[in-house]
Amino acid sequence: MKTIYICQSCGYSTGRWVGKCVACNSWDTVVEEKLGAGKNISATSLMEISSHIIPERLLTGIEELDRVFGGGIVQGSSTLIGGEPGIGKSTLLLKIAAQLSPHESLYVSGEESLEQVSLRAQRLKINVPGIKLLSTISASDVITAIKSNKKTKLVIIDSIQTMYDKDIGSAPGTVTQVRACAHEFTVVAKQYGIALLIVGHITKEGQIAGPKTLEHMVDTVLYFEGDNHRILRATKNRFGPANEIGVFEMSETGLIPVSNPSSLFIMARDKEIVGSAVFAGIEGSRPILMEVQALIAGTNMVTPRRAVVGWDINRLAMIIAVLNARCKIFLHDKEVYLNIAGGLRIQEPSADLAVAASLISSIINLPLPASSIICGEVALSGEIRNISYADFRLKEAQKLGFKRAIMPKQGSYSVHNIEIIRVGHVSELKKIFSNTKENVPF
Ligand code: TYD
Ligand code: MG
């Protein structure tokens, strides 16, 4: 039988063992694997598999939560939940277990004692019969506990970095341990039809710590983040749409779902603000209004600062270049700060125009027209490209009382009671400012 050595972090394979993977530079991740001869197995015809298989789901009854899971937690599925320490992962998971009661759940804490978990439950006013607690770091204890109670529907592992399989030499938290324990848990969960929720710590870069394969191993990956409030975001979901978000407010007694997040992310305003533009974005399956804030400041530095929170810095560089080349707006000697209010992260290119408008607003020191939203993708030529789900976005804006929308020229819009201002090129943005005042200086 042939032996190869595979890096458990990146999948790189080599003919001899090395201490440090040459591909991803991780230490101690290369392990020996035997290549067996393949068995003769036959594949199943797609037509033979029933098309009526609908996975059974556990509903928490909290819409903000169930939506992120794709309409409830699928039985037999595994979910990885990542987030910074103190963000509220343990609080959230205990709440999920409580909501599922009287279904039985097993909460495994490798970080806290039974008393600490129980104190949290008291603070959250959770007093339900379905939750069983286990404080251990031993993976085999967890497997035994799962196998010994056939009624368990949900297993929570808090956290995977604390789990330890004694048959594996390395310490808890190492790539090999994390991978092996996660694999064992997901296999038992599938076998017993149990929904598995695994907490994962995150690295300085904001990724779930441990091998990359961890995210591939599970069905769903959620990130829990936010500053004033909390956002649960699905970045991968085999059973539902990715990028779905759930929004919560924190309180003494735990997380409170926010069913209308748009009102949370756009600051209440009685007058228009310079450098601020409201963008109607799509997060998962629903529209959410968000505020783009820009600040342009003079500097003595040779390389002026560009700082971005909640958006892609490369995309900002592109917008700055387009403003330079197509509108003769020069920012090379200015510091540029861009922030998406409320700790949201925008990934859609349709926010380009809102960014461009907030930058221009900051430069010329004039606010955007009152009560307006702005959406559109900016091409390198300066042309404004059409966006998807335009009516969906407009409806949300209208629902929140916005009176006008600055939109790509080509689009067709069928939402009434909202004035559409069409722009075909970034240079036309000046016409929206001239609504505010005469003599726009560009
Ligand atoms: P915790 O759930 O322990 O965070 P994690 O498991 O991610 O490290 O929560 C951190 C702290 O925040 C804890 O002291 C409880 C507090 N907290 C609230 O008071 N209210 C809330 O709604 C949440 C989510 C947390
Ligand atoms: Mg915790």
Short mmCIF file of C-alpha atoms and ligand atoms in Angstrom, two decimals:
data_model
loop_
_atom_site.label_atom_id
_atom_site.label_comp_id
_atom_site.label_asym_id
_atom_site.label_seq_id
_atom_site.Cartn_x
_atom_site.Cartn_y
_atom_site.Cartn_z
CA MET A 1 0.00 0.00 0.00
CA LYS A 2 1.39 3.41 -0.94
CA THR A 3 1.93 6.04 1.74
CA ILE A 4 1.63 9.74 1.16
CA TYR A 5 1.89 12.71 3.51
CA ILE A 6 -0.92 15.24 3.43
CA CYS A 7 -1.08 18.69 5.02
CA GLN A 8 -4.28 18.74 7.09
CA SER A 9 -4.52 22.48 6.76
CA CYS A 10 -4.27 23.05 3.00
CA GLY A 11 -4.37 19.57 1.47
CA TYR A 12 -0.83 19.71 -0.02
CA SER A 13 0.58 16.21 -0.52
CA THR A 14 4.17 15.07 -0.57
CA GLY A 15 6.15 11.82 -0.73
CA ARG A 16 8.02 12.36 2.54
CA TRP A 17 7.17 13.76 5.94
CA VAL A 18 8.01 17.41 6.62
CA GLY A 19 7.59 19.36 9.85
CA LYS A 20 6.44 22.51 8.08
CA CYS A 21 4.11 22.45 5.10
CA VAL A 22 5.89 24.00 2.13
CA ALA A 23 2.61 25.17 0.64
CA CYS A 24 0.90 26.95 3.56
CA ASN A 25 3.80 27.21 6.04
CA SER A 26 1.80 25.61 8.90
CA TRP A 27 3.79 23.61 11.41
CA ASP A 28 2.99 20.02 12.37
CA THR A 29 0.06 19.64 9.99
CA VAL A 30 1.52 17.01 7.64
CA VAL A 31 0.35 13.49 8.51
CA GLU A 32 0.85 10.08 6.99
CA GLU A 33 -2.06 8.62 5.01
CA LYS A 34 -2.29 5.22 3.36
CA LEU A 35 -3.66 5.05 -0.15
CA GLY A 36 -5.77 1.90 -0.42
CA ALA A 37 -6.87 0.35 -3.68
CA GLY A 38 -10.38 1.53 -4.63
CA LYS A 39 -13.30 -0.86 -4.14
CA ASN A 40 -15.60 -1.67 -6.99
CA ILE A 41 -18.76 0.22 -6.11
CA SER A 42 -21.63 1.26 -8.32
CA ALA A 43 -23.14 4.73 -8.51
CA THR A 44 -26.88 5.40 -8.07
CA SER A 45 -28.98 6.91 -10.80
CA LEU A 46 -30.24 10.37 -9.93
CA MET A 47 -33.76 9.37 -11.03
CA GLU A 48 -33.85 6.58 -8.47
CA ILE A 49 -33.29 8.93 -5.58
CA SER A 50 -36.57 10.32 -4.38
CA SER A 51 -36.94 13.97 -5.17
CA HIS A 52 -39.25 14.38 -2.20
CA ILE A 53 -36.57 14.21 0.45
CA ILE A 54 -37.15 17.28 2.59
CA PRO A 55 -34.76 17.53 5.51
CA GLU A 56 -36.43 17.66 8.91
CA ARG A 57 -35.78 20.90 10.70
CA LEU A 58 -35.78 22.00 14.31
CA LEU A 59 -37.44 25.38 14.68
CA THR A 60 -36.30 27.71 17.44
CA GLY A 61 -39.38 29.88 16.96
CA ILE A 62 -37.13 32.95 16.73
CA GLU A 63 -37.43 34.15 13.14
CA GLU A 64 -34.09 35.95 13.10
CA LEU A 65 -32.40 32.66 14.03
CA ASP A 66 -34.37 30.22 11.93
CA ARG A 67 -33.85 32.32 8.81
CA VAL A 68 -30.05 32.23 9.16
CA PHE A 69 -30.17 28.43 9.33
CA GLY A 70 -32.23 28.43 6.12
CA GLY A 71 -35.58 27.88 7.86
CA GLY A 72 -34.63 26.00 11.02
CA ILE A 73 -31.75 23.73 12.01
CA VAL A 74 -31.57 20.61 9.85
CA GLN A 75 -31.43 17.37 11.83
CA GLY A 76 -28.20 15.47 11.25
CA SER A 77 -26.45 18.61 10.02
CA SER A 78 -23.38 20.23 11.51
CA THR A 79 -22.88 23.94 11.97
CA LEU A 80 -19.77 25.87 12.87
CA ILE A 81 -20.25 29.17 14.72
CA GLY A 82 -17.29 31.52 14.84
CA GLY A 83 -16.87 34.76 16.71
CA GLU A 84 -14.55 36.75 18.94
CA PRO A 85 -14.33 35.94 22.66
CA GLY A 86 -17.09 37.70 24.57
CA ILE A 87 -19.27 38.35 21.50
CA GLY A 88 -22.02 36.13 22.93
CA LYS A 89 -21.62 32.69 21.33
CA SER A 90 -22.29 30.74 24.53
CA THR A 91 -25.28 32.97 25.31
CA LEU A 92 -26.70 32.41 21.82
CA LEU A 93 -26.25 28.64 21.91
CA LEU A 94 -27.80 28.26 25.34
CA LYS A 95 -30.74 30.27 24.05
CA ILE A 96 -31.09 27.97 21.04
CA ALA A 97 -31.09 24.90 23.31
CA ALA A 98 -33.70 26.53 25.53
CA GLN A 99 -35.92 27.41 22.57
CA LEU A 100 -35.82 23.81 21.34
CA SER A 101 -36.90 22.39 24.72
CA PRO A 102 -38.69 20.03 25.39
CA HIS A 103 -36.51 18.47 22.65
CA GLU A 104 -33.45 17.21 24.47
CA SER A 105 -30.12 18.89 23.92
CA LEU A 106 -26.63 18.25 25.23
CA TYR A 107 -24.51 21.33 25.97
CA VAL A 108 -20.83 20.40 26.18
CA SER A 109 -18.67 23.08 27.74
CA GLY A 110 -14.92 22.66 27.53
CA GLU A 111 -14.32 26.21 28.71
CA GLU A 112 -16.63 26.69 31.65
CA SER A 113 -17.70 24.68 34.69
CA LEU A 114 -21.27 23.43 35.14
CA GLU A 115 -21.78 26.21 37.73
CA GLN A 116 -20.72 28.90 35.27
CA VAL A 117 -23.09 27.61 32.59
CA SER A 118 -25.86 27.37 35.15
CA LEU A 119 -25.22 30.96 36.32
CA ARG A 120 -25.53 32.11 32.71
CA ALA A 121 -28.80 30.22 32.38
CA GLN A 122 -30.09 31.94 35.53
CA ARG A 123 -29.13 35.34 34.18
CA LEU A 124 -30.91 34.56 30.93
CA LYS A 125 -33.93 33.32 32.92
CA ILE A 126 -33.67 29.95 31.23
CA ASN A 127 -35.37 27.26 33.24
CA VAL A 128 -36.46 24.45 30.95
CA PRO A 129 -36.29 20.67 31.28
CA GLY A 130 -34.65 19.73 27.95
CA ILE A 131 -31.03 20.85 28.48
CA LYS A 132 -28.35 18.43 29.74
CA LEU A 133 -24.93 19.85 30.60
CA LEU A 134 -21.53 18.24 30.36
CA SER A 135 -18.29 19.93 31.33
CA THR A 136 -15.45 18.03 29.68
CA ILE A 137 -12.68 18.36 27.14
CA SER A 138 -12.60 14.68 26.26
CA ALA A 139 -13.99 13.92 22.79
CA SER A 140 -14.63 10.28 23.70
CA ASP A 141 -16.72 11.34 26.77
CA VAL A 142 -18.84 13.45 24.42
CA ILE A 143 -19.31 10.58 21.96
CA THR A 144 -20.29 8.24 24.82
CA ALA A 145 -22.77 10.77 26.17
CA ILE A 146 -24.33 11.18 22.72
CA LYS A 147 -24.60 7.43 22.20
CA SER A 148 -26.07 6.81 25.65
CA ASN A 149 -29.07 9.12 25.19
CA LYS A 150 -30.98 8.35 22.03
CA LYS A 151 -33.41 11.19 22.68
CA THR A 152 -30.81 13.91 22.13
CA LYS A 153 -31.76 16.15 19.19
CA LEU A 154 -29.11 18.83 19.51
CA VAL A 155 -25.48 18.76 20.62
CA ILE A 156 -23.53 21.94 21.32
CA ILE A 157 -19.72 21.83 21.51
CA ASP A 158 -18.39 24.97 23.21
CA SER A 159 -15.68 25.10 21.87
CA ILE A 160 -13.92 22.81 19.36
CA GLN A 161 -10.53 24.27 20.31
CA THR A 162 -10.85 22.84 23.85
CA MET A 163 -11.70 19.30 22.72
CA TYR A 164 -9.12 16.55 23.11
CA ASP A 165 -8.86 13.09 21.58
CA LYS A 166 -6.38 11.10 23.70
CA ASP A 167 -5.40 8.85 20.78
CA ILE A 168 -3.90 11.85 19.03
CA GLY A 169 -0.61 13.03 20.40
CA SER A 170 -0.93 16.79 20.06
CA ALA A 171 -2.46 19.28 22.51
CA PRO A 172 -6.05 20.63 22.37
CA GLY A 173 -6.44 23.46 19.86
CA THR A 174 -3.82 22.14 17.43
CA VAL A 175 -4.80 21.62 13.82
CA THR A 176 -4.71 17.83 14.09
CA GLN A 177 -6.83 17.73 17.28
CA VAL A 178 -9.41 20.22 16.02
CA ARG A 179 -9.77 18.36 12.76
CA ALA A 180 -9.98 14.90 14.33
CA CYS A 181 -12.50 15.92 17.02
CA ALA A 182 -14.69 17.82 14.56
CA HIS A 183 -14.64 14.82 12.24
CA GLU A 184 -15.67 12.42 15.03
CA PHE A 185 -18.52 14.69 16.15
CA THR A 186 -19.87 15.28 12.65
CA VAL A 187 -19.84 11.55 11.89
CA VAL A 188 -21.80 10.66 15.07
CA ALA A 189 -24.20 13.54 14.48
CA LYS A 190 -24.99 12.29 10.96
CA GLN A 191 -25.30 8.72 12.20
CA TYR A 192 -27.77 9.61 14.97
CA GLY A 193 -29.62 12.37 13.11
CA ILE A 194 -28.53 14.95 15.65
CA ALA A 195 -28.10 18.64 14.89
CA LEU A 196 -24.57 19.60 15.86
CA LEU A 197 -23.52 23.16 16.72
CA ILE A 198 -19.78 23.67 17.11
CA VAL A 199 -18.26 26.88 18.47
CA GLY A 200 -14.99 27.87 16.82
CA HIS A 201 -12.60 30.56 18.01
CA ILE A 202 -11.43 33.03 15.42
CA THR A 203 -7.95 34.19 14.52
CA LYS A 204 -6.66 37.77 14.51
CA GLU A 205 -7.63 37.94 10.85
CA GLY A 206 -11.22 37.07 11.72
CA GLN A 207 -11.21 33.52 10.31
CA ILE A 208 -12.26 30.47 12.30
CA ALA A 209 -9.07 29.13 13.90
CA GLY A 210 -7.84 25.67 12.97
CA PRO A 211 -7.52 23.86 9.70
CA LYS A 212 -9.19 25.29 6.61
CA THR A 213 -10.80 21.88 6.18
CA LEU A 214 -12.95 22.59 9.26
CA GLU A 215 -15.21 24.89 7.26
CA HIS A 216 -15.43 22.31 4.47
CA MET A 217 -16.30 19.55 6.92
CA VAL A 218 -19.51 21.14 8.21
CA ASP A 219 -22.75 21.91 6.39
CA THR A 220 -23.19 25.44 7.65
CA VAL A 221 -20.77 28.15 8.74
CA LEU A 222 -22.04 31.09 10.77
CA TYR A 223 -20.17 34.13 12.03
CA PHE A 224 -21.36 36.05 15.06
CA GLU A 225 -20.16 39.66 15.01
CA GLY A 226 -21.08 43.29 15.61
CA ASP A 227 -20.37 46.10 18.06
CA ASN A 228 -23.49 47.76 19.46
CA HIS A 229 -25.70 44.91 18.36
CA ARG A 230 -25.05 41.39 17.13
CA ILE A 231 -25.24 39.99 13.62
CA LEU A 232 -25.34 36.27 12.93
CA ARG A 233 -24.28 35.70 9.33
CA ALA A 234 -24.30 32.50 7.29
CA THR A 235 -21.24 32.39 5.04
CA LYS A 236 -21.93 28.82 3.93
CA ASN A 237 -25.14 26.82 4.08
CA ARG A 238 -25.79 23.51 2.35
CA PHE A 239 -29.43 23.78 3.40
CA GLY A 240 -30.27 27.40 2.65
CA PRO A 241 -29.09 30.65 1.13
CA ALA A 242 -25.67 31.92 2.18
CA ASN A 243 -25.21 35.52 3.38
CA GLU A 244 -28.47 35.40 5.28
CA ILE A 245 -28.24 37.49 8.44
CA GLY A 246 -30.04 37.64 11.76
CA VAL A 247 -29.83 40.80 13.84
CA PHE A 248 -30.03 40.96 17.63
CA GLU A 249 -29.76 43.53 20.36
CA MET A 250 -27.99 42.63 23.58
CA SER A 251 -29.68 42.98 26.93
CA GLU A 252 -29.21 41.92 30.54
CA THR A 253 -31.37 38.92 29.88
CA GLY A 254 -29.81 37.92 26.57
CA LEU A 255 -30.28 38.56 22.90
CA ILE A 256 -33.38 40.27 21.57
CA PRO A 257 -34.21 39.72 17.88
CA VAL A 258 -34.46 42.86 15.72
CA SER A 259 -37.02 42.21 13.05
CA ASN A 260 -36.58 45.52 11.22
CA PRO A 261 -32.80 46.00 11.05
CA SER A 262 -32.87 48.89 8.54
CA SER A 263 -34.04 51.22 11.30
CA LEU A 264 -31.02 50.16 13.35
CA PHE A 265 -28.35 50.78 10.74
CA ILE A 266 -29.36 54.20 9.53
CA MET A 267 -28.92 56.89 12.14
CA ALA A 268 -32.00 58.81 13.10
CA ARG A 269 -31.55 62.22 11.53
CA ASP A 270 -33.47 65.44 11.66
CA LYS A 271 -31.22 67.15 9.12
CA GLU A 272 -29.07 65.91 6.28
CA ILE A 273 -25.47 65.01 7.03
CA VAL A 274 -22.45 65.82 4.88
CA GLY A 275 -20.51 62.72 3.77
CA SER A 276 -23.36 60.33 4.43
CA ALA A 277 -25.31 58.28 1.89
CA VAL A 278 -27.97 55.65 2.51
CA PHE A 279 -27.56 52.49 0.47
CA ALA A 280 -30.27 49.85 0.08
CA GLY A 281 -28.42 46.55 0.18
CA ILE A 282 -29.50 42.93 -0.01
CA GLU A 283 -28.39 40.63 2.78
CA GLY A 284 -29.32 37.05 2.04
CA SER A 285 -32.99 37.14 1.17
CA ARG A 286 -33.96 40.58 2.43
CA PRO A 287 -33.20 44.23 1.79
CA ILE A 288 -31.48 46.26 4.49
CA LEU A 289 -30.76 49.97 4.43
CA MET A 290 -27.28 50.91 5.52
CA GLU A 291 -25.41 54.15 5.91
CA VAL A 292 -22.14 54.84 4.11
CA GLN A 293 -20.08 57.55 5.84
CA ALA A 294 -17.06 59.25 4.30
CA LEU A 295 -14.60 61.76 5.61
CA ILE A 296 -11.96 63.53 3.53
CA ALA A 297 -9.26 65.38 5.44
CA GLY A 298 -6.08 67.23 4.51
CA THR A 299 -2.73 65.69 5.42
CA ASN A 300 0.99 66.40 5.45
CA MET A 301 1.88 62.77 4.92
CA VAL A 302 3.51 61.67 1.68
CA THR A 303 1.18 58.66 1.49
CA PRO A 304 -2.18 59.83 2.84
CA ARG A 305 -4.18 57.32 4.88
CA ARG A 306 -7.07 55.38 3.46
CA ALA A 307 -8.97 53.60 6.20
CA VAL A 308 -12.06 51.50 5.54
CA VAL A 309 -14.41 49.76 7.92
CA GLY A 310 -17.03 47.48 6.42
CA TRP A 311 -16.02 47.69 2.77
CA ASP A 312 -13.26 46.49 0.46
CA ILE A 313 -10.27 48.84 0.46
CA ASN A 314 -9.41 47.87 -3.14
CA ARG A 315 -12.86 48.86 -4.27
CA LEU A 316 -12.44 52.21 -2.52
CA ALA A 317 -9.15 52.71 -4.39
CA MET A 318 -11.04 52.00 -7.62
CA ILE A 319 -13.75 54.58 -6.86
CA ILE A 320 -11.08 57.17 -5.98
CA ALA A 321 -9.36 56.45 -9.31
CA VAL A 322 -12.63 56.74 -11.23
CA LEU A 323 -13.40 60.08 -9.55
CA ASN A 324 -9.94 61.23 -10.48
CA ALA A 325 -10.02 60.13 -14.14
CA ARG A 326 -13.67 60.77 -14.97
CA CYS A 327 -14.68 63.71 -12.76
CA LYS A 328 -11.35 65.46 -12.15
CA ILE A 329 -11.81 65.09 -8.41
CA PHE A 330 -8.34 64.64 -6.94
CA LEU A 331 -7.80 62.96 -3.60
CA HIS A 332 -4.08 62.11 -3.88
CA ASP A 333 -3.18 64.61 -1.16
CA LYS A 334 -6.15 63.85 1.10
CA GLU A 335 -6.84 61.28 3.78
CA VAL A 336 -9.92 59.20 3.05
CA TYR A 337 -11.95 57.44 5.72
CA LEU A 338 -14.91 55.26 4.86
CA ASN A 339 -17.21 53.58 7.34
CA ILE A 340 -20.34 51.48 7.08
CA ALA A 341 -22.36 52.43 10.14
CA GLY A 342 -23.41 49.80 12.65
CA GLY A 343 -20.63 47.29 12.03
CA LEU A 344 -22.11 45.92 8.81
CA ARG A 345 -19.93 44.70 5.99
CA ILE A 346 -21.06 45.43 2.43
CA GLN A 347 -19.95 43.01 -0.25
CA GLU A 348 -22.14 44.15 -3.12
CA PRO A 349 -20.70 46.24 -5.95
CA SER A 350 -24.05 48.04 -6.09
CA ALA A 351 -22.84 50.12 -3.14
CA ASP A 352 -20.24 51.81 -5.41
CA LEU A 353 -22.42 54.80 -6.21
CA ALA A 354 -23.26 55.39 -2.55
CA VAL A 355 -19.54 55.40 -1.79
CA ALA A 356 -18.79 57.79 -4.66
CA ALA A 357 -21.62 60.10 -3.57
CA SER A 358 -20.54 60.13 0.08
CA LEU A 359 -16.96 60.96 -0.97
CA ILE A 360 -18.14 63.79 -3.21
CA SER A 361 -20.47 65.05 -0.51
CA SER A 362 -17.58 65.19 1.92
CA ILE A 363 -15.31 66.98 -0.56
CA ILE A 364 -17.80 69.65 -1.60
CA ASN A 365 -19.24 69.91 1.90
CA LEU A 366 -22.85 69.54 0.74
CA PRO A 367 -25.25 66.83 1.87
CA LEU A 368 -27.09 64.49 -0.50
CA PRO A 369 -30.72 65.43 -1.22
CA ALA A 370 -32.93 64.95 1.81
CA SER A 371 -34.58 61.60 2.42
CA SER A 372 -32.85 59.73 -0.42
CA ILE A 373 -31.25 56.37 -0.97
CA ILE A 374 -28.62 55.68 -3.62
CA CYS A 375 -27.65 52.44 -5.41
CA GLY A 376 -25.57 51.57 -8.47
CA GLU A 377 -22.41 49.88 -9.60
CA VAL A 378 -19.65 52.10 -10.98
CA ALA A 379 -17.67 50.82 -13.97
CA LEU A 380 -14.08 51.91 -14.61
CA SER A 381 -15.39 54.10 -17.43
CA GLY A 382 -17.48 55.98 -14.86
CA GLU A 383 -20.69 54.48 -16.30
CA ILE A 384 -23.33 53.44 -13.77
CA ARG A 385 -24.35 49.83 -14.25
CA ASN A 386 -27.68 48.31 -13.44
CA ILE A 387 -28.26 46.51 -10.17
CA SER A 388 -30.23 43.41 -9.28
CA TYR A 389 -33.40 43.39 -7.13
CA ALA A 390 -33.95 47.12 -7.71
CA ASP A 391 -37.67 47.10 -6.86
CA PHE A 392 -37.03 45.02 -3.77
CA ARG A 393 -34.60 47.66 -2.52
CA LEU A 394 -36.91 50.53 -3.45
CA LYS A 395 -39.80 48.96 -1.55
CA GLU A 396 -37.74 48.75 1.62
CA ALA A 397 -36.72 52.41 1.25
CA GLN A 398 -40.31 53.41 0.69
CA LYS A 399 -41.41 51.40 3.72
CA LEU A 400 -38.96 53.36 5.86
CA GLY A 401 -40.26 56.68 4.60
CA PHE A 402 -37.62 57.59 2.00
CA LYS A 403 -38.92 59.96 -0.67
CA ARG A 404 -36.38 59.62 -3.48
CA ALA A 405 -33.89 57.16 -4.90
CA ILE A 406 -30.80 57.82 -7.00
CA MET A 407 -30.61 54.85 -9.34
CA PRO A 408 -28.85 53.63 -12.52
CA LYS A 409 -30.23 55.30 -15.65
CA GLN A 410 -30.99 52.10 -17.57
CA GLY A 411 -33.06 50.29 -14.95
CA SER A 412 -36.80 49.83 -14.99
CA TYR A 413 -38.47 50.55 -11.70
CA SER A 414 -42.04 49.93 -10.75
CA VAL A 415 -42.30 51.20 -7.20
CA HIS A 416 -44.63 54.15 -6.78
CA ASN A 417 -44.52 57.01 -4.30
CA ILE A 418 -40.77 57.30 -4.55
CA GLU A 419 -39.11 59.78 -6.90
CA ILE A 420 -36.44 58.13 -9.08
CA ILE A 421 -33.43 60.25 -10.01
CA ARG A 422 -31.58 58.48 -12.83
CA VAL A 423 -27.83 58.77 -13.29
CA GLY A 424 -25.89 57.23 -16.15
CA HIS A 425 -22.36 58.35 -15.27
CA VAL A 426 -20.56 59.35 -12.05
CA SER A 427 -20.02 62.84 -13.41
CA GLU A 428 -23.82 63.24 -13.37
CA LEU A 429 -23.76 63.00 -9.58
CA LYS A 430 -23.35 66.76 -9.50
CA LYS A 431 -26.90 67.11 -10.65
CA ILE A 432 -28.12 65.46 -7.46
CA PHE A 433 -26.17 67.94 -5.38
CA SER A 434 -27.47 70.85 -7.39
CA ASN A 435 -30.89 69.77 -6.10
CA THR A 436 -29.55 70.83 -2.74
CA LYS A 437 -27.86 74.09 -3.72
CA GLU A 438 -26.73 76.02 -6.75
CA ASN A 439 -23.13 76.04 -8.01
CA VAL A 440 -21.69 72.69 -7.19
CA PRO A 441 -17.91 73.23 -7.35
CA PHE A 442 -16.98 70.44 -9.77
P1 TYD B 1 -20.64 34.95 26.10
O1 TYD B 1 -21.88 34.29 25.61
O2 TYD B 1 -19.95 34.32 27.25
O3 TYD B 1 -19.61 35.15 24.91
P2 TYD B 1 -18.66 34.09 24.16
O4 TYD B 1 -19.16 32.72 24.44
O5 TYD B 1 -18.75 34.45 22.71
O6 TYD B 1 -17.28 34.32 24.68
O7 TYD B 1 -21.05 36.46 26.45
C1 TYD B 1 -20.08 37.42 26.82
C2 TYD B 1 -20.60 38.37 27.87
O8 TYD B 1 -21.60 39.20 27.35
C3 TYD B 1 -21.18 37.66 29.07
O9 TYD B 1 -20.68 38.31 30.22
C4 TYD B 1 -22.65 37.88 28.94
C5 TYD B 1 -22.76 39.16 28.18
N1 TYD B 1 -23.98 39.24 27.38
C6 TYD B 1 -25.07 39.95 27.85
O10 TYD B 1 -25.08 40.48 28.95
N2 TYD B 1 -26.19 40.05 27.06
C7 TYD B 1 -26.27 39.48 25.84
O11 TYD B 1 -27.31 39.60 25.14
C8 TYD B 1 -25.12 38.75 25.36
C9 TYD B 1 -25.13 38.09 24.01
C10 TYD B 1 -23.99 38.66 26.15
MG MG B 2 -18.20 31.14 25.41
#
